[in-house]
Amino acid sequence: MTLTTSRNAALAARDLKHLWHPCTQMHDHESIPMVPIVRGEGAWLIDADGRRYLDGISSWWTNLFGHANPRIAAALAAQAHTLEHVIFGGFTHEPAIELAEELVRISPPGLERVFLADNGSAAIEVALKMSFHYWLNLGHGEKTRFIALSGSYHGETLGALSVSDVALYRTTYAPLLLTPILAPSPDSYQGEPGESPAQIAARRLGELRVLLQRHAHETCAVIVEPLVQCAGGMRMYHPGYLTGLRALCDEFAVHFIADEIAVGFGRTGTLFACEQARVSPDFLCLSKGLTGGFLPLSAVLTTRDVYAAFYAEYSAGKAFLHSHSYTGNPLACRVALETLAIFRDEPVLEHNRLLAAHLAARLAPLRDHPHVADVRQCGMIAAVELVADKASRRPFAAVERRGLRVYLHGLQHGALLRPLGDVVYFMPPYVVTTQEIDQLVDVAIAGIERAVRG
Ligand SMILES: *Cc1c(COP(=O)(O)O)cnc(C)c1O
């Protein structure tokens, strides 16, 4: 069959006529194939011509228990036949009630109030507004700023983008954004030679302390991605930073916002990344894996103290104001509950430890590769940093788009790998098998060989 008569090509042509895709220069699709997926099954995606792709990145980090997971699909269908949606102002329903109960039960201690939204960026907007409004309600309207880490990513709506520091997404829109105070990331890759991750974290905490001494009076919160800065290039850091951050936030009276949108639900080896530092944030933002990758939904968990600052007679004008039409959508809540039930019924985290160890063993040889500066891993997230020069860690010129070559190689060889710049990473669904990990790594290594040539 020639390409022009394939079902893939026919669907791609129709797509490109009217659709506009995210994170894409649409012109690229004059040469890069658009891949129409018709079916999903476990860790696999199947295109319209019947070709299969191993989803090495969980479809943008959302999928946990496989595509079209039968158990989650059945729960969704049953809910759809019962109650698809209802206004969430003044009305409620069991899926949302149960979801709030379950999230409070499984999250770090002290988080006992749940605000729902539709996606990760919306959760960040909620957390930023809630933190600001908390201080306002306490008579501290002078607190209007946020501290974020260099290299951070918290989403792409204007508020979330404001506290993000990935140039690709931010630079163009900078004139529209709030100006955060940037603290240097504890990223272990950016340490001094010979410095351990724990020492880097300690040094960065010292720098954060200086910023807080100067800015705490005007600062609402410090926002971080616990343990792994994902979109910023899967940069990882020592949990000691989070322990120190909790102490600093208490000392300087600013909130600690933990954005676990990507790292939550077992990605880092514990159910929530904050557990590894034994800390509870003031706000915990969740999305992505929350619904097992089925539906958009997010949640912001916060404390009794925060909730209390808004709780007053109507006339006091202290109520939190943020609403989306689909807040608390019962289909999404039901699907989230089924996802959390899988964590209860199956030894997910234990099993992931075996998968993570297997992935680590398979990636280890890449450490000696002349164009690999770093191989790092945190639970079910692993990343390989490609560079032009290993000794100096000089990156490839961005215009060479080396990572894109790995992506294209992957597509040709049945794997969905979508490097962030020149960082090739692995974040597979938890239903992946060790054989599938082997396949994924083999394709990635061959793709890397191709990408670093010439
Ligand atoms: C993906 C992501 C977001 C934004 O979530 P969306 O649902 O894509 O808006 C925010 N923070 C982190 C850490 C993310 O990885």
Short mmCIF file of C-alpha atoms in Angstrom, two decimals, residues 72-356:
data_model
loop_
_atom_site.label_atom_id
_atom_site.label_comp_id
_atom_site.label_asym_id
_atom_site.label_seq_id
_atom_site.Cartn_x
_atom_site.Cartn_y
_atom_site.Cartn_z
CA ILE A 72 -11.67 2.31 34.28
CA ALA A 73 -13.64 2.24 31.02
CA ALA A 74 -16.43 0.23 32.70
CA ALA A 75 -16.61 2.68 35.60
CA LEU A 76 -16.83 5.57 33.16
CA ALA A 77 -19.58 3.91 31.13
CA ALA A 78 -21.64 3.15 34.23
CA GLN A 79 -21.33 6.73 35.46
CA ALA A 80 -22.28 8.08 32.01
CA HIS A 81 -25.51 6.13 32.18
CA THR A 82 -26.27 7.51 35.66
CA LEU A 83 -25.21 11.14 35.94
CA GLU A 84 -22.96 12.81 33.39
CA HIS A 85 -22.80 16.28 34.95
CA VAL A 86 -24.48 18.64 37.34
CA ILE A 87 -23.78 22.22 38.36
CA PHE A 88 -21.31 22.11 41.27
CA GLY A 89 -22.44 25.34 42.92
CA GLY A 90 -25.07 24.44 45.51
CA PHE A 91 -25.25 20.86 44.23
CA THR A 92 -23.04 17.87 44.87
CA HIS A 93 -22.78 14.17 44.08
CA GLU A 94 -21.22 11.00 45.47
CA PRO A 95 -18.31 10.68 43.04
CA ALA A 96 -16.97 14.10 44.10
CA ILE A 97 -17.62 13.46 47.80
CA GLU A 98 -15.88 10.08 47.71
CA LEU A 99 -13.01 11.48 45.67
CA ALA A 100 -12.40 14.24 48.21
CA GLU A 101 -12.51 11.70 51.06
CA GLU A 102 -10.08 9.41 49.28
CA LEU A 103 -7.64 12.18 48.30
CA VAL A 104 -7.56 13.47 51.89
CA ARG A 105 -6.96 9.91 53.12
CA ILE A 106 -4.00 9.19 50.83
CA SER A 107 -2.28 12.59 50.70
CA PRO A 108 0.31 13.93 53.17
CA PRO A 109 -1.07 14.78 56.64
CA GLY A 110 -2.74 18.14 57.20
CA LEU A 111 -4.30 18.42 53.75
CA GLU A 112 -8.00 18.09 54.32
CA ARG A 113 -9.84 20.40 51.94
CA VAL A 114 -10.23 19.68 48.22
CA PHE A 115 -10.97 22.21 45.46
CA LEU A 116 -11.61 20.72 42.02
CA ALA A 117 -10.74 22.12 38.60
CA ASP A 118 -10.41 20.86 35.03
CA ASN A 119 -6.70 20.54 34.24
CA GLY A 120 -3.25 21.09 35.64
CA SER A 121 -2.89 24.73 34.69
CA ALA A 122 -6.27 25.52 36.23
CA ALA A 123 -5.13 23.86 39.47
CA ILE A 124 -2.10 26.16 39.52
CA GLU A 125 -4.32 29.20 38.93
CA VAL A 126 -6.46 28.09 41.87
CA ALA A 127 -3.47 27.60 44.17
CA LEU A 128 -1.94 30.99 43.25
CA LYS A 129 -5.24 32.83 43.71
CA MET A 130 -6.06 30.99 46.94
CA SER A 131 -2.66 31.74 48.44
CA PHE A 132 -2.89 35.44 47.52
CA HIS A 133 -6.48 35.64 48.80
CA TYR A 134 -5.57 33.90 52.06
CA TRP A 135 -3.04 36.60 52.87
CA LEU A 136 -5.48 39.31 51.75
CA ASN A 137 -8.17 37.91 54.06
CA LEU A 138 -5.64 38.05 56.89
CA GLY A 139 -4.96 41.70 56.18
CA HIS A 140 -1.77 41.18 54.19
CA GLY A 141 -2.76 42.52 50.78
CA GLU A 142 0.87 43.56 50.29
CA LYS A 143 1.73 39.94 49.56
CA THR A 144 1.28 39.76 45.79
CA ARG A 145 4.33 37.90 44.49
CA PHE A 146 5.44 34.29 44.06
CA ILE A 147 8.80 32.60 44.22
CA ALA A 148 9.42 29.94 41.58
CA LEU A 149 12.46 27.84 40.71
CA SER A 150 14.59 28.37 37.62
CA GLY A 151 13.72 25.74 35.02
CA SER A 152 10.23 25.25 36.47
CA TYR A 153 7.07 24.48 34.51
CA HIS A 154 3.61 24.90 35.97
CA GLY A 155 1.40 25.13 32.89
CA GLU A 156 0.62 27.59 30.13
CA THR A 157 -2.37 29.69 31.13
CA LEU A 158 -1.18 33.19 31.99
CA GLY A 159 -0.91 32.71 35.77
CA ALA A 160 0.68 29.27 35.53
CA LEU A 161 3.01 30.47 32.77
CA SER A 162 3.98 33.41 34.97
CA VAL A 163 5.54 31.10 37.52
CA SER A 164 7.18 28.94 34.84
CA ASP A 165 10.74 29.38 33.64
CA VAL A 166 11.01 27.36 30.44
CA ALA A 167 12.01 29.90 27.78
CA LEU A 168 10.32 28.05 24.93
CA TYR A 169 6.90 28.59 26.47
CA ARG A 170 7.46 31.81 28.37
CA THR A 171 9.58 34.28 26.40
CA THR A 172 7.01 35.21 23.75
CA TYR A 173 4.27 35.91 26.26
CA ALA A 174 6.46 37.54 28.91
CA PRO A 175 4.91 41.01 28.38
CA LEU A 176 1.56 39.60 29.56
CA LEU A 177 2.83 37.87 32.67
CA LEU A 178 3.34 38.47 36.39
CA THR A 179 6.99 38.69 37.35
CA PRO A 180 7.93 35.95 39.78
CA ILE A 181 11.03 35.97 41.95
CA LEU A 182 13.24 33.20 40.58
CA ALA A 183 15.20 31.05 43.01
CA PRO A 184 17.99 28.88 41.60
CA SER A 185 16.87 25.31 41.05
CA PRO A 186 18.42 22.59 43.23
CA ASP A 187 18.78 20.55 39.99
CA SER A 188 21.54 18.01 40.61
CA TYR A 189 22.80 18.34 37.02
CA GLN A 190 23.76 21.95 37.66
CA GLY A 191 25.96 21.30 40.69
CA GLU A 192 29.64 22.11 41.05
CA PRO A 193 32.05 19.28 40.21
CA GLY A 194 32.20 16.85 43.11
CA GLU A 195 29.16 18.32 44.87
CA SER A 196 26.60 15.73 45.99
CA PRO A 197 22.85 16.21 45.32
CA ALA A 198 22.34 16.78 49.06
CA GLN A 199 25.05 19.47 49.09
CA ILE A 200 23.54 21.18 46.05
CA ALA A 201 20.14 21.19 47.75
CA ALA A 202 21.64 22.70 50.91
CA ARG A 203 23.45 25.42 48.93
CA ARG A 204 20.28 26.29 47.00
CA LEU A 205 18.34 26.51 50.27
CA GLY A 206 20.88 29.05 51.45
CA GLU A 207 20.21 31.11 48.34
CA LEU A 208 16.46 30.79 48.82
CA ARG A 209 16.85 32.01 52.40
CA VAL A 210 18.52 35.18 51.13
CA LEU A 211 15.64 35.76 48.69
CA LEU A 212 13.10 35.23 51.47
CA GLN A 213 14.92 37.64 53.77
CA ARG A 214 14.53 40.28 51.08
CA HIS A 215 11.11 39.38 49.66
CA ALA A 216 9.02 37.41 52.18
CA HIS A 217 7.00 40.50 53.12
CA GLU A 218 5.68 40.74 49.53
CA THR A 219 5.58 36.99 48.80
CA CYS A 220 2.48 34.77 48.94
CA ALA A 221 4.10 31.41 48.25
CA VAL A 222 7.01 29.40 46.93
CA ILE A 223 5.89 27.03 44.19
CA VAL A 224 7.91 23.95 43.22
CA GLU A 225 7.67 20.68 41.32
CA PRO A 226 8.76 18.21 44.01
CA LEU A 227 11.84 16.09 43.10
CA VAL A 228 11.58 16.31 39.30
CA GLN A 229 11.26 19.42 37.12
CA CYS A 230 9.62 17.58 34.29
CA ALA A 231 8.96 19.86 31.30
CA GLY A 232 12.17 21.74 32.15
CA GLY A 233 14.10 18.65 31.05
CA MET A 234 13.43 15.99 33.70
CA ARG A 235 15.85 17.72 36.06
CA MET A 236 15.99 15.94 39.43
CA TYR A 237 16.95 17.03 42.92
CA HIS A 238 17.50 15.80 46.42
CA PRO A 239 14.46 15.53 48.75
CA GLY A 240 16.39 17.50 51.37
CA TYR A 241 15.47 20.61 49.41
CA LEU A 242 11.78 20.03 50.16
CA THR A 243 12.44 19.46 53.85
CA GLY A 244 14.39 22.70 54.01
CA LEU A 245 11.78 24.51 51.94
CA ARG A 246 9.04 23.53 54.39
CA ALA A 247 11.08 24.95 57.27
CA LEU A 248 11.87 28.17 55.41
CA CYS A 249 8.22 28.71 54.43
CA ASP A 250 7.22 28.35 58.08
CA GLU A 251 10.00 30.64 59.26
CA PHE A 252 9.19 33.39 56.76
CA ALA A 253 5.36 33.00 56.71
CA VAL A 254 4.91 32.15 53.05
CA HIS A 255 2.98 29.22 51.60
CA PHE A 256 4.53 26.11 50.09
CA ILE A 257 2.76 25.09 46.87
CA ALA A 258 3.67 21.58 45.69
CA ASP A 259 2.88 21.03 42.02
CA GLU A 260 2.65 17.25 41.83
CA ILE A 261 0.67 17.37 38.60
CA ALA A 262 3.34 15.32 36.82
CA VAL A 263 5.12 13.56 39.70
CA GLY A 264 2.08 12.54 41.75
CA PHE A 265 0.47 9.10 41.78
CA GLY A 266 3.58 7.01 42.04
CA ARG A 267 5.82 8.43 39.34
CA THR A 268 8.75 9.07 41.70
CA GLY A 269 8.42 5.79 43.61
CA THR A 270 6.17 7.01 46.41
CA LEU A 271 2.51 7.87 45.91
CA PHE A 272 3.41 11.56 46.26
CA ALA A 273 6.91 12.95 45.85
CA CYS A 274 6.60 15.07 49.03
CA GLU A 275 6.49 11.83 51.05
CA GLN A 276 10.20 11.33 50.33
CA ALA A 277 10.93 14.50 52.27
CA ARG A 278 8.24 13.74 54.88
CA VAL A 279 6.68 17.15 54.35
CA SER A 280 3.16 18.43 53.79
CA PRO A 281 2.76 21.47 51.56
CA ASP A 282 0.10 24.13 52.14
CA PHE A 283 -1.25 23.43 48.66
CA LEU A 284 -0.92 20.19 46.72
CA CYS A 285 -1.84 20.39 43.01
CA LEU A 286 -2.80 17.15 41.28
CA SER A 287 -3.92 16.27 37.76
CA LYS A 288 -2.56 14.11 34.89
CA GLY A 289 -2.45 10.62 36.50
CA LEU A 290 -5.39 11.51 38.75
CA THR A 291 -7.80 9.99 36.21
CA GLY A 292 -5.39 7.33 34.98
CA GLY A 293 -5.11 9.31 31.76
CA PHE A 294 -8.81 9.09 30.88
CA LEU A 295 -10.26 12.55 31.45
CA PRO A 296 -9.14 16.06 32.33
CA LEU A 297 -9.52 16.75 36.05
CA SER A 298 -7.43 18.43 38.70
CA ALA A 299 -7.54 18.93 42.43
CA VAL A 300 -5.97 21.42 44.82
CA LEU A 301 -5.68 20.10 48.36
CA THR A 302 -5.13 22.53 51.19
CA THR A 303 -5.18 22.86 54.95
CA ARG A 304 -7.77 23.63 57.59
CA ASP A 305 -5.91 26.89 58.27
CA VAL A 306 -6.25 28.09 54.67
CA TYR A 307 -9.91 27.11 54.51
CA ALA A 308 -10.63 28.91 57.77
CA ALA A 309 -9.30 32.22 56.38
CA PHE A 310 -12.14 32.24 53.81
CA TYR A 311 -14.91 31.00 56.10
CA ALA A 312 -17.01 33.94 57.27
CA GLU A 313 -20.41 35.63 57.00
CA TYR A 314 -21.25 36.33 53.34
CA SER A 315 -21.13 40.04 54.00
CA ALA A 316 -17.45 39.82 54.98
CA GLY A 317 -16.71 39.25 51.26
CA LYS A 318 -14.05 36.64 51.96
CA ALA A 319 -15.31 33.79 49.74
CA PHE A 320 -12.90 32.23 47.28
CA LEU A 321 -13.91 33.00 43.71
CA HIS A 322 -12.91 30.61 40.99
CA SER A 323 -15.31 28.50 38.99
CA HIS A 324 -15.33 26.40 35.85
CA SER A 325 -18.53 25.19 34.21
CA TYR A 326 -17.38 21.60 34.49
CA THR A 327 -16.07 21.80 38.07
CA GLY A 328 -16.44 18.43 39.78
CA ASN A 329 -17.57 16.65 36.63
CA PRO A 330 -18.98 13.29 37.83
CA LEU A 331 -17.50 11.30 34.93
CA ALA A 332 -14.01 12.57 35.71
CA CYS A 333 -14.47 12.06 39.47
CA ARG A 334 -15.74 8.51 38.95
CA VAL A 335 -12.80 7.67 36.71
CA ALA A 336 -10.39 9.15 39.30
CA LEU A 337 -11.98 7.00 42.00
CA GLU A 338 -11.49 3.87 39.91
CA THR A 339 -7.86 4.85 39.31
CA LEU A 340 -7.32 5.26 43.05
CA ALA A 341 -9.08 1.93 43.66
CA ILE A 342 -6.45 0.23 41.48
CA PHE A 343 -3.75 1.64 43.77
CA ARG A 344 -5.65 0.09 46.72
CA ASP A 345 -6.29 -3.28 45.11
CA GLU A 346 -2.94 -3.91 43.45
CA PRO A 347 0.66 -3.61 44.67
CA VAL A 348 1.35 -0.84 42.15
CA LEU A 349 4.28 0.89 43.89
CA GLU A 350 6.01 -2.42 44.72
CA HIS A 351 5.66 -3.58 41.13
CA ASN A 352 6.93 -0.24 39.84
CA ARG A 353 10.10 -0.70 41.89
CA LEU A 354 10.91 -3.79 39.81
CA LEU A 355 10.14 -1.97 36.56
CA ALA A 356 12.23 1.02 37.62
#
